[in-house]
Coordinates of C-alpha atoms (C1' of nucleotides) in Angstrom, one line a residue:
Chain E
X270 CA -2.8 5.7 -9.9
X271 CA -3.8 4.3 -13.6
X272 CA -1.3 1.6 -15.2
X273 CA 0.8 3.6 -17.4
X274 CA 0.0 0.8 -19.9
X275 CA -3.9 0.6 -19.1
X276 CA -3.9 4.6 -20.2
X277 CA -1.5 3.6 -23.3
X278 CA -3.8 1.3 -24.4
X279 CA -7.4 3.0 -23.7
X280 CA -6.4 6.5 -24.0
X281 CA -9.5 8.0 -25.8
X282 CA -11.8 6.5 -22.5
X283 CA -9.4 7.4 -20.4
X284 CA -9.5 11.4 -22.0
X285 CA -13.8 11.2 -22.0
X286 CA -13.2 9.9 -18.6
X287 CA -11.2 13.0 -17.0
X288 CA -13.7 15.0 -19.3
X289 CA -16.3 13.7 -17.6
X290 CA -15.0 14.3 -14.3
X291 CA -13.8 18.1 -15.6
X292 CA -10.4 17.1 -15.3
X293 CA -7.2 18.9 -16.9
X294 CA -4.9 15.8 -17.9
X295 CA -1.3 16.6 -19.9
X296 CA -1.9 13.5 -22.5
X297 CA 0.4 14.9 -24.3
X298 CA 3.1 14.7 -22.2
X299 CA 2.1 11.7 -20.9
X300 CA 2.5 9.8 -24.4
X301 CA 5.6 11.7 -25.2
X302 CA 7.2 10.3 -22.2
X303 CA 5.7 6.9 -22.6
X304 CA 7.2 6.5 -25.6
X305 CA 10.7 7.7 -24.7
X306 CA 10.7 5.9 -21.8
X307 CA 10.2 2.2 -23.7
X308 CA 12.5 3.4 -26.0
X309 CA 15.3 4.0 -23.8
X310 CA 14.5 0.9 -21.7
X311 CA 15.2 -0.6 -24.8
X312 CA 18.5 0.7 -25.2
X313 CA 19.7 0.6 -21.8
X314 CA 18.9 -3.1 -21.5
X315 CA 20.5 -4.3 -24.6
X316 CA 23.7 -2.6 -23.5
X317 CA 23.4 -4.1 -20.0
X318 CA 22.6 -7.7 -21.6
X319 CA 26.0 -7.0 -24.0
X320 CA 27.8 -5.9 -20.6
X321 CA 26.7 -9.0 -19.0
X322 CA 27.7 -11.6 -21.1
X323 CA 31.7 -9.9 -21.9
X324 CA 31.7 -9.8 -17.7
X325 CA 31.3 -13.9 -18.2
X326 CA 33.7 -13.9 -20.8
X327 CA 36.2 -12.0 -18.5
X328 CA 35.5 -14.4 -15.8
X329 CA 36.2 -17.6 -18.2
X330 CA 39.7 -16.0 -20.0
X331 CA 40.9 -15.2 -16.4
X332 CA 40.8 -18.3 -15.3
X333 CA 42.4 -19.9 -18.7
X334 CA 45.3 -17.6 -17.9
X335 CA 44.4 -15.5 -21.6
X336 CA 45.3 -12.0 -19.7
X337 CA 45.2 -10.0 -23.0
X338 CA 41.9 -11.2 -24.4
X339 CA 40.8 -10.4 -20.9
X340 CA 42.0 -6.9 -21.0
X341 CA 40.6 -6.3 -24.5
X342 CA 37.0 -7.2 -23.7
X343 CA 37.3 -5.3 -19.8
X344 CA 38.2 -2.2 -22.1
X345 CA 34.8 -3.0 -24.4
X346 CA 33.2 -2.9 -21.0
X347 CA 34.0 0.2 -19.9
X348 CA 33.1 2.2 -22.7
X349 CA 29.5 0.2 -22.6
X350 CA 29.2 1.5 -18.9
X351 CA 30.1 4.8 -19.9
X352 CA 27.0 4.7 -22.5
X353 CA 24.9 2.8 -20.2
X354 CA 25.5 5.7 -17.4
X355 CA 24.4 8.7 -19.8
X356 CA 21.2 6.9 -20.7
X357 CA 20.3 6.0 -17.1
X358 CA 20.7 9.3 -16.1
X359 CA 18.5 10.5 -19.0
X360 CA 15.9 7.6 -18.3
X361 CA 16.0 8.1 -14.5
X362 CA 15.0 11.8 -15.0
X363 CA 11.9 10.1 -17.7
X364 CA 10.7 8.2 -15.6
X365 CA 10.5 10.4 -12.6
X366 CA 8.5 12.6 -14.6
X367 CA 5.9 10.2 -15.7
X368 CA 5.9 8.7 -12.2
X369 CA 5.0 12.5 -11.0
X370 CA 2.0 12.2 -14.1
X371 CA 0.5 9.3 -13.4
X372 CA 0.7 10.1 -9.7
X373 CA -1.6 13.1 -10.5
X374 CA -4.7 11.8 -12.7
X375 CA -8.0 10.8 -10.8
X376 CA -9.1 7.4 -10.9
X377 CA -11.6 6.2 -14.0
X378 CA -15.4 6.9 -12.7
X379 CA -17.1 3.5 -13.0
X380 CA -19.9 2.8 -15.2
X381 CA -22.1 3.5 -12.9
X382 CA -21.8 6.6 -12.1
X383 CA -23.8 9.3 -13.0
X384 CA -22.3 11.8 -15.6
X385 CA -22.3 16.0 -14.4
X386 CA -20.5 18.6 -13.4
X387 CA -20.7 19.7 -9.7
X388 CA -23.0 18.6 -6.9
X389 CA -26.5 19.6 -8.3
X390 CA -25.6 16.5 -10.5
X391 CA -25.7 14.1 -8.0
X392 CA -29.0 11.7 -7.9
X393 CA -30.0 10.9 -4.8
X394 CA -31.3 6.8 -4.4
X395 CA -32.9 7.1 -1.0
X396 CA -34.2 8.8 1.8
X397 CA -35.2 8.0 4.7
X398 CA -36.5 8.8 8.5
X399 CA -38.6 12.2 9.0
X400 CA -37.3 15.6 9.6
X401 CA -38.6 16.7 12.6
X402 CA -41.7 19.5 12.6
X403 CA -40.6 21.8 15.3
X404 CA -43.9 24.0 17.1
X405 CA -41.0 26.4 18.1
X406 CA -38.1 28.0 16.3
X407 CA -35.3 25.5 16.7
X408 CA -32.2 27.0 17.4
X409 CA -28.8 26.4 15.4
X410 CA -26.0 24.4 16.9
X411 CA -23.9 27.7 17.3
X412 CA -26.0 28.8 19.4
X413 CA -27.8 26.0 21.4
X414 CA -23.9 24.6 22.2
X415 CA -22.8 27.3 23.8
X416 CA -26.2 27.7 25.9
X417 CA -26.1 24.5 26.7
X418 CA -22.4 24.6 27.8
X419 CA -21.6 21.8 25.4
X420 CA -19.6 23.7 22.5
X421 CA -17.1 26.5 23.4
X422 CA -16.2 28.2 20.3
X423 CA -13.9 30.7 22.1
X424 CA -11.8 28.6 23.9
X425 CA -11.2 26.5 20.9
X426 CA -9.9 29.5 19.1
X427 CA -8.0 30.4 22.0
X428 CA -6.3 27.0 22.5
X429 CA -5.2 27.0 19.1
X430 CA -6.8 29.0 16.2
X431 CA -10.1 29.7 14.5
X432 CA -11.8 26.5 13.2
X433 CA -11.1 24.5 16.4
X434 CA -13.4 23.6 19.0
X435 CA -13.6 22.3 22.6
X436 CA -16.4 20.0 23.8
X437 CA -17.3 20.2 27.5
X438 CA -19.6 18.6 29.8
X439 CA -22.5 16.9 28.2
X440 CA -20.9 17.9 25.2
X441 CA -17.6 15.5 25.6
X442 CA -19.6 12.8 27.1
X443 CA -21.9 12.8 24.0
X444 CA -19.2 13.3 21.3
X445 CA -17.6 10.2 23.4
X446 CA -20.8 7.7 23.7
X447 CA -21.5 8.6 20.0
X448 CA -17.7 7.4 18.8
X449 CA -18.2 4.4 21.2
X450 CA -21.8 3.3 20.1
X451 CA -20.6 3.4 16.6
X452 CA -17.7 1.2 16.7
X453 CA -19.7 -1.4 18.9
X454 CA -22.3 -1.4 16.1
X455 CA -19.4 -2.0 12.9
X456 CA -18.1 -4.5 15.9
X457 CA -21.4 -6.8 15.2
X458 CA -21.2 -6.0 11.5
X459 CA -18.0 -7.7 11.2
X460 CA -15.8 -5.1 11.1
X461 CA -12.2 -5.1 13.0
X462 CA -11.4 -2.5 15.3
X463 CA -8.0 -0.9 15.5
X464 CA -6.1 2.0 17.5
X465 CA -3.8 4.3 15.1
X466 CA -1.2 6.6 14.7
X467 CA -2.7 10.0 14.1
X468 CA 0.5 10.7 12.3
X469 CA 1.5 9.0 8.6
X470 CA 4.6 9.4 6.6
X471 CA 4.7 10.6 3.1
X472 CA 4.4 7.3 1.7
X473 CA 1.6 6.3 3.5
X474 CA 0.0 9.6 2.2
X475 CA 1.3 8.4 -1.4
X476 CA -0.2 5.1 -0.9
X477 CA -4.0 6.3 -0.2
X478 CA -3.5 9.4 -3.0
X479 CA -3.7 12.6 -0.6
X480 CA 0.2 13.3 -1.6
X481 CA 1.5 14.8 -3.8
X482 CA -1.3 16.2 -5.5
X483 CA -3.4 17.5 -2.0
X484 CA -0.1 19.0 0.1
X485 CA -2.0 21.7 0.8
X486 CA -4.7 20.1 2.7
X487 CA -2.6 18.9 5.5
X488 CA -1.2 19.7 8.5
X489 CA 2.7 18.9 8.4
X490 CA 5.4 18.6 11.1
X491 CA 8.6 19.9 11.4
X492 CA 9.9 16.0 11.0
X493 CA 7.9 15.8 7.4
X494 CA 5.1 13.7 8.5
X495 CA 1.5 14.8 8.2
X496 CA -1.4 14.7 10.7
X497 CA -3.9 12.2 9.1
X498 CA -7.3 13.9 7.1
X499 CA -8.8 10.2 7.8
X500 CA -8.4 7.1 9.5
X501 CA -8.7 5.6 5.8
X502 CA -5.1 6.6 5.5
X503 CA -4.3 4.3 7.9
X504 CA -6.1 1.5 8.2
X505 CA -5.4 1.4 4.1
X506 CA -2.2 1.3 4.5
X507 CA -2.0 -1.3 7.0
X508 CA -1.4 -3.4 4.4
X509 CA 0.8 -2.0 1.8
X510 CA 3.1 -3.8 0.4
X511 CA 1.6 -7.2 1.4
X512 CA 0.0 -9.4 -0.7
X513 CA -2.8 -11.4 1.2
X514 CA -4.6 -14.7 1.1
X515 CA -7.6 -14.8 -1.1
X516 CA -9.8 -16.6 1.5
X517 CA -9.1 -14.1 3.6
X518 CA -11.1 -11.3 2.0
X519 CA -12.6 -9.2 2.5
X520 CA -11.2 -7.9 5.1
X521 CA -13.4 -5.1 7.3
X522 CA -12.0 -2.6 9.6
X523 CA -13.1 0.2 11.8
X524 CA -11.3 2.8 13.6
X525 CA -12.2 5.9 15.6
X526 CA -9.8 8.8 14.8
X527 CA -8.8 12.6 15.4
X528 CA -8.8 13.8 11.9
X529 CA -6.7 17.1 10.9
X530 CA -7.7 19.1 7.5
X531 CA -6.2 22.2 6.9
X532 CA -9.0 23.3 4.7
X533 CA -7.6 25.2 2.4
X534 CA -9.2 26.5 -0.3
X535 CA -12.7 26.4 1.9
X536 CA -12.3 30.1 3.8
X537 CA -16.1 31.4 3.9
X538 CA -17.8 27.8 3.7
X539 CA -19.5 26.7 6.6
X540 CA -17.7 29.4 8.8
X541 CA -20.4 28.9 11.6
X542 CA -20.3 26.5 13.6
X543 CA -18.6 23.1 13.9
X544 CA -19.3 21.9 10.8
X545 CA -16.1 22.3 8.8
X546 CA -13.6 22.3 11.4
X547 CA -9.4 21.9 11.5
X548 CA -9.7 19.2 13.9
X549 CA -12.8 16.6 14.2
X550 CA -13.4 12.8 15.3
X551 CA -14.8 10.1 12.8
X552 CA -15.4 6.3 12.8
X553 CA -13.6 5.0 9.6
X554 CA -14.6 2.0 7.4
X555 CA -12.3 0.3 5.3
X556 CA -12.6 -2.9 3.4
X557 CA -10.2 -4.7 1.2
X558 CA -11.9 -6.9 -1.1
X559 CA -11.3 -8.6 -4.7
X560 CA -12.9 -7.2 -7.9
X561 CA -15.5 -9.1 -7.7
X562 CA -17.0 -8.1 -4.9
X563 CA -15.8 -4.7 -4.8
X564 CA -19.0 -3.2 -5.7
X565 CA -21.3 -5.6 -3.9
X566 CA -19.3 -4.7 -1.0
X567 CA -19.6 -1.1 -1.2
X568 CA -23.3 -1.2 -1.5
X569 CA -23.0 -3.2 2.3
X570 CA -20.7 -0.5 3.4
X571 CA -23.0 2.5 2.7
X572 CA -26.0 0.1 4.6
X573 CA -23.6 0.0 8.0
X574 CA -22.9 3.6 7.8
X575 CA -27.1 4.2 7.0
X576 CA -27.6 1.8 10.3
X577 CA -25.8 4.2 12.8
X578 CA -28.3 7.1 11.6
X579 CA -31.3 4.7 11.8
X580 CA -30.1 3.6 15.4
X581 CA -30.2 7.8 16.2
X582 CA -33.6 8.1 14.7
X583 CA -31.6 10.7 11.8
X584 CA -33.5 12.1 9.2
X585 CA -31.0 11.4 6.1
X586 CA -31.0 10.8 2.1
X587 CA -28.2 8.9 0.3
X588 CA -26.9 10.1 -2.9
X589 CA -24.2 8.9 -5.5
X590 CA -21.5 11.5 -6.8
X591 CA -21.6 12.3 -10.2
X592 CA -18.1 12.3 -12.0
X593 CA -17.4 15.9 -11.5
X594 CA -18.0 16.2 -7.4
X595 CA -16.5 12.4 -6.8
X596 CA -13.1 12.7 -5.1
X597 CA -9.6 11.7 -6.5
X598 CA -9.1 7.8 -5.6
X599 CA -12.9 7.0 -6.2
X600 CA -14.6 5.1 -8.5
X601 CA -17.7 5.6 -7.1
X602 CA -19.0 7.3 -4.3
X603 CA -22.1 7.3 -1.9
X604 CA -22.6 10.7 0.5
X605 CA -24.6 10.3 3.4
X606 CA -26.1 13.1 4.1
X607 CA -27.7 14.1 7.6
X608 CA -31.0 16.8 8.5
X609 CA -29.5 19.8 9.7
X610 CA -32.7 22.2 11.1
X611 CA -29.7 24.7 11.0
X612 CA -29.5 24.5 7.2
X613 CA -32.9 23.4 6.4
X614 CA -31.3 21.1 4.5
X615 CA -29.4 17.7 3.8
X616 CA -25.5 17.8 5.0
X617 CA -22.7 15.5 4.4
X618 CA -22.5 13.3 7.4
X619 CA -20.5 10.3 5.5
X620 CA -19.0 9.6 2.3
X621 CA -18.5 6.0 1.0
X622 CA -16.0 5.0 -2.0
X623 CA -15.1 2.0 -4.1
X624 CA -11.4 2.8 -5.1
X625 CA -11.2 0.0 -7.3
X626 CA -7.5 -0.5 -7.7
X627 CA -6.5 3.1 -7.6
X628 CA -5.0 3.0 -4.0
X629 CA -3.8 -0.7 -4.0
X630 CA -1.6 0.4 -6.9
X631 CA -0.1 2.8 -5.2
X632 CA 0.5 1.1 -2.0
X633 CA 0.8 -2.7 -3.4
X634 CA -2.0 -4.6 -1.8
X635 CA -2.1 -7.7 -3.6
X636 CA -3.8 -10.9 -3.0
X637 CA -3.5 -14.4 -4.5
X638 CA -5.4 -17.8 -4.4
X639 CA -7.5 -16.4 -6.3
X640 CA -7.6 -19.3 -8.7
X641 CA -4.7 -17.4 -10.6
X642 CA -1.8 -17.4 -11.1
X643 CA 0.4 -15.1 -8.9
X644 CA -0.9 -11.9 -7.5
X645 CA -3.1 -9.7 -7.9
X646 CA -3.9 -6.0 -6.9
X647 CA -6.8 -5.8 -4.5
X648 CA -9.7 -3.4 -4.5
X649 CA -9.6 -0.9 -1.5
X650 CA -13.2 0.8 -0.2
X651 CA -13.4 3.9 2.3
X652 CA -16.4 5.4 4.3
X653 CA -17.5 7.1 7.3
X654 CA -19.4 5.6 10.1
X655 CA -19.7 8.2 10.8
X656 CA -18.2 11.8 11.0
X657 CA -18.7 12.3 14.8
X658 CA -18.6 16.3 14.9
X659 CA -21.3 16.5 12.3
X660 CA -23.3 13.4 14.1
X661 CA -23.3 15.4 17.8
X662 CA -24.4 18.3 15.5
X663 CA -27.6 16.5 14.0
X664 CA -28.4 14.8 17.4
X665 CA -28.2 18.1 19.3
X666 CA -30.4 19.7 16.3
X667 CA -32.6 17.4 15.8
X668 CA -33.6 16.3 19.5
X669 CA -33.7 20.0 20.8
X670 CA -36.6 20.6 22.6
X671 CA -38.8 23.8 23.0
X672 CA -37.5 24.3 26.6
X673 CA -34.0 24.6 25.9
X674 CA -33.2 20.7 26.4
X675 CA -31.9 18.1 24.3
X676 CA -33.1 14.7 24.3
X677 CA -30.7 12.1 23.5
X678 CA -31.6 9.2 21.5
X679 CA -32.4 6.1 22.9
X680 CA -29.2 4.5 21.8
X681 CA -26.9 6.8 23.5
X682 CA -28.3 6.5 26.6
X683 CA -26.3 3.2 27.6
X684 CA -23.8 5.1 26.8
X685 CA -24.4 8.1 28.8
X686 CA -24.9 6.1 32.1
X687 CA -28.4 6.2 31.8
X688 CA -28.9 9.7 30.9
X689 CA -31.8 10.7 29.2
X690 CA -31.7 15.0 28.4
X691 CA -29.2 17.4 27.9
X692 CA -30.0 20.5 30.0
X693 CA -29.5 24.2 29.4
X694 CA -26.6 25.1 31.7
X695 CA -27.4 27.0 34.8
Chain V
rG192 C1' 19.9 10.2 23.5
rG193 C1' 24.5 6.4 23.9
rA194 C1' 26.7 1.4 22.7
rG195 C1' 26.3 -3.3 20.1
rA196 C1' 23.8 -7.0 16.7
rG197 C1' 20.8 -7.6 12.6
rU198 C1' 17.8 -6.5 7.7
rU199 C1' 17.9 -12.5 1.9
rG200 C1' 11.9 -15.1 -2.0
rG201 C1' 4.6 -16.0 1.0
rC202 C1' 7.2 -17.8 5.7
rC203 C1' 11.8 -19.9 8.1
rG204 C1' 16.7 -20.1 6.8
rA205 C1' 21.9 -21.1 4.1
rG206 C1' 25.2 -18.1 1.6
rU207 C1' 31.9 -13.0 2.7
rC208 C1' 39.7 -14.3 0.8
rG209 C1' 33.8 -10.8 -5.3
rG210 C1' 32.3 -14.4 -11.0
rU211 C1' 29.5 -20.9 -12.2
rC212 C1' 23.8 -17.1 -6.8
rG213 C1' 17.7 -14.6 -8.2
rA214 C1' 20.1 -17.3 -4.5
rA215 C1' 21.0 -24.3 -1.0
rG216 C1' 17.5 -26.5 2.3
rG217 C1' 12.9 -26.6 4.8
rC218 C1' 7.7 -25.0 5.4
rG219 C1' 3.5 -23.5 2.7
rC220 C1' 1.1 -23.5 -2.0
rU221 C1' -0.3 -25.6 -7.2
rC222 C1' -0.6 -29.8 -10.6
rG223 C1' 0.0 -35.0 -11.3
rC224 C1' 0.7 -40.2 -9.3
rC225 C1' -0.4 -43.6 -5.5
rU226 C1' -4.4 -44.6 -2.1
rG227 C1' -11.5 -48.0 0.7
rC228 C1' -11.8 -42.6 3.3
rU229 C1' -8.3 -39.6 6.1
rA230 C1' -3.2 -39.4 7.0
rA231 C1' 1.3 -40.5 5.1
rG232 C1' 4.2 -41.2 0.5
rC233 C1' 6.2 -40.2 -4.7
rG234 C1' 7.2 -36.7 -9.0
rA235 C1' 7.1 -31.8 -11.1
rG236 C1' 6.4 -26.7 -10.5
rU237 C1' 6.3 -22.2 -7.3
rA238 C1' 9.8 -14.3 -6.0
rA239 C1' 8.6 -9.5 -7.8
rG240 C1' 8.8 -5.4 -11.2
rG241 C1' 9.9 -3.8 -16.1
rG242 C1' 10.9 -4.1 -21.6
rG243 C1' 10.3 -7.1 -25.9
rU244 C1' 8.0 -11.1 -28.8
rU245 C1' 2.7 -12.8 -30.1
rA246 C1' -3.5 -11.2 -32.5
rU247 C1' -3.4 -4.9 -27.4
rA248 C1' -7.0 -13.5 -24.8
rA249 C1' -4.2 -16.8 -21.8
rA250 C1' 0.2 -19.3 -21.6
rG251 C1' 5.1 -19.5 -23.4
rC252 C1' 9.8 -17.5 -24.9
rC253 C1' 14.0 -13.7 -24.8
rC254 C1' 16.2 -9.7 -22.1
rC255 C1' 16.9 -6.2 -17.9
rU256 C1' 16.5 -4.9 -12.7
rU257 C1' 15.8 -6.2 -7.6
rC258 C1' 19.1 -10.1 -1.6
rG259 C1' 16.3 -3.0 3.7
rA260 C1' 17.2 2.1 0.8
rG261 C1' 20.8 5.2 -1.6
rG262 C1' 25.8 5.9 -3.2
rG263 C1' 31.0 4.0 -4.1
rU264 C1' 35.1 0.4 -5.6
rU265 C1' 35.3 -3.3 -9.9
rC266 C1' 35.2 -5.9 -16.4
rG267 C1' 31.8 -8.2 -12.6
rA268 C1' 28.9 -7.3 -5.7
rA269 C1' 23.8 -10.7 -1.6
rU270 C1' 29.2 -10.9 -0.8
rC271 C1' 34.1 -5.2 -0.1
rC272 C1' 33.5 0.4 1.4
rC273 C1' 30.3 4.8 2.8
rU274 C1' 25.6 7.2 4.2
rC275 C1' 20.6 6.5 5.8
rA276 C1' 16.1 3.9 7.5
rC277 C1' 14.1 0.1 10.3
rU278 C1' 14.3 -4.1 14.0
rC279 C1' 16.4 -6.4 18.3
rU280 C1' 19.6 -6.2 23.0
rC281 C1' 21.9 -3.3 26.9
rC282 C1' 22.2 1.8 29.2
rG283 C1' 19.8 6.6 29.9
rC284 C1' 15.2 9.3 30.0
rC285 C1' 10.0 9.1 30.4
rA286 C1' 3.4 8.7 30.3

RNA sequence: GGAGAGUUGGCCGAGUCGGUCGAAGGCGCUCGCCUGCUAAGCGAGUAAGGGGUUAUAAAGCCCCUUCGAGGGUUCGAAUCCCUCACUCUCCGCCA
């Protein structure tokens, strides 16, 4: 969320801003309201101040016994209240539709960021490792999972519904030495590991900006919560509504999650496969840092995420959004993405935002000792460490062998008791 | 799921026959004084959000709101009434 006063104030960068990012933004509204709002804070409160001072006076003629003057002024009273209630009303209803407004524009693209209008904007600012040169046809994950007994499309859609899938075998033990290697790596970067609710409430979803705007996206219960897209949700929101010591930041957490996307919106994208699934696992980073370091600290970020596909021996490049593909609560954004032989291309295997103060306004994260007075709101960061679906997908890619086998990376292997190949069932 | 107790400022904790309570006291923190260093001591300040004022710097000043949330009674509510949420204790159930 933007401070209602920040877009009073700035509103032609704050128009070239959603312009930039190809955002529809009702302005209009927006200063209508704005306007009418001060206005009838104005009003109200002068009423209220009035009110308050004959409520004294009431108080003081009581107790001098002067009944009559009493009465006079408790009548004046009443027919301020009566003013005061058909304003609220009026104000209430205001200011509930410029909360819904401001809920609903994108965060400002920092200055940074690369101006465009979809993906092919992006510019990429490394790349690194080597796809491999296969001297056989490698084979696509959609197929080498299921011959390898490692992915079972069918039973996922049986279990539940297309877009699921069940890992078995070689398969589960990988998908669980990846999530474990990753969070012992963020573990000696510094980062805090914690154990969450796959479940959030609406205002936790309010908090990190994926309600009200992106319902649709999620997976609800019958009890109105939601089935987290993201670990960020939570580990975000851990500290809503805190205000935290400045000597404290930043603070860096981890997480390994279920996440749950609904996906609407995305029918015919990536339909084969495991790639864009309803259900997946990811290693979440979150930092909470000041302004100051915000940026400095998302460049570390994207590094730790880079140093889990280094560790696998992952062809990757990085790129940074542009302001038309960079997502709602970001100010700026690094994707990761991975080799996929399957594609013959680069795919998103992490994707690394500075929020600035978009998220902390909404949830109030504030820090102080800063040197200041009071509090102020913090910066909030988000990325992947990575997205473990898509990471079992590279590895078993990548490390396929012409026999059928897949080797597993060196790193894995303490993880895997030892175990060196993945073979072809049977 | 049933019964009872509780929810006050960064933290702890006073505060109910309704007004002088945004709220005693303590801790913490900030500034100053004192002090060979440290420690202790002394003095002052220290909730948040919003509106206005000012030069759309900072500070200040004025006003409004907020004592879990929402609603009610009243001229006036932290204090009375209702609903809900959460926490704790006991019982039940359970991995």
């Amino acid at each position: 969320m933007l401070d209602a006063k920040y877009v009073r104030e700035n509103l032609d960068a704050v128009r070239a801003a959603m312009a930039d990012r190809g955002e529809e933004w009702d302005f209009a509204t927006f200063v209508h309201l704005d306007g009418e709002r001060r206005d009838l804070i104005g009003e109200v409160e002068s009423r209220q101040a009035r009110r308050n001072e004959a409520s004294k006076q009431i108080g003081a003629l009581m107790k001098d016994g002067k009944r009559d003057e009493a009465e006079a002024l408790k009548e004046e009273v009443r027919l301020i209240n009566e003013q005061i209630a058909a304003e609220d009303a009026h104000l209430a209803q205001v200011e509930a539709e410029l909360e819904h407004l401001l809920l609903t524009i994108p965060n400002m693209p920092h200055e940074s960021v690369p101006v465009g209008a979809d993906e092919t904007d992006n510019v990429e600012v490394r790349r690194r490792g080597t796809p491999p040169a296969f001297d056989f046809e490698p084979i696509a994950h959609w197929d080498l999972g299921p011959a390898l007994g490692v992915i079972d499309f069918e039973r996922g859609v049986k279990l539940a519904k297309s877009r699921f899938v069940v890992l078995g075998n070689d398969g589960a033990r990988l998908n669980r030495a990846l999530v474990n290697f990753m969070l012992d790596e963020h573990a000696k970067r510094g980062y805090t590991e914690w154990a969450l609710p796959a479940l959030a409430n609406e205002e936790t979803l309010t908090g990190t900006g994926q309600l009200p705007k992106f319902e649709d996206d999620l997976f609800k219960t019958s009890e109105g919560l939601y089935l987290i897209p993201t670990a960020e949700v939570q580990l975000t929101n851990l500290h809503r509504g805190e205000v935290l010591e400045a000597d404290a930041l930043p603070l860096r957490y981890c997480a390994y999650t279920p996440c749950f996307r609904e996906e609407a919106g995305s029918a015919g994208r990536d339909t084969r496969g495991m790639i864009r699934v309803h259900q997946f696992d990811k290693v979440e980073l979150v930092k909470i840092t000041t302004p100051e370091t915000s940026f400095d600290e998302l460049e570390g970020m994207v590094g730790d995420a880079e140093h889990i596909l280094d560790a696998l021996g992952l062809a990757y490049r990085t790129v940074v959004l542009c302001t038309g593909d960079m997502g709602f609560s970001a100010a700026k954004t690094y994707d990761i993405e991975v080799w996929l032989p399957s594609y013959g291309d680069y795919k998103e295997i992490s994707s690394c935002s500075d929020c600035t103060d978009f998220q902390a306004r909404r949830a109030a994260i504030k820090y102080r000792g800063g040197g200041f007075k009071g509090s102020r709101l913090a910066h909030t960061l988000n990325g992947s460490g990575l997205a473990v679906g898509r990471t079992l997908v590279a590895v078993l890619e990548n490390y396929q062998r012409a026999d059928g086998s897949v080797l597993i990376p060196e790193a894995l292997r303490p993880y895997m008791g030892g175990q060196e190949v993945i073979e072809p069932r049977g």
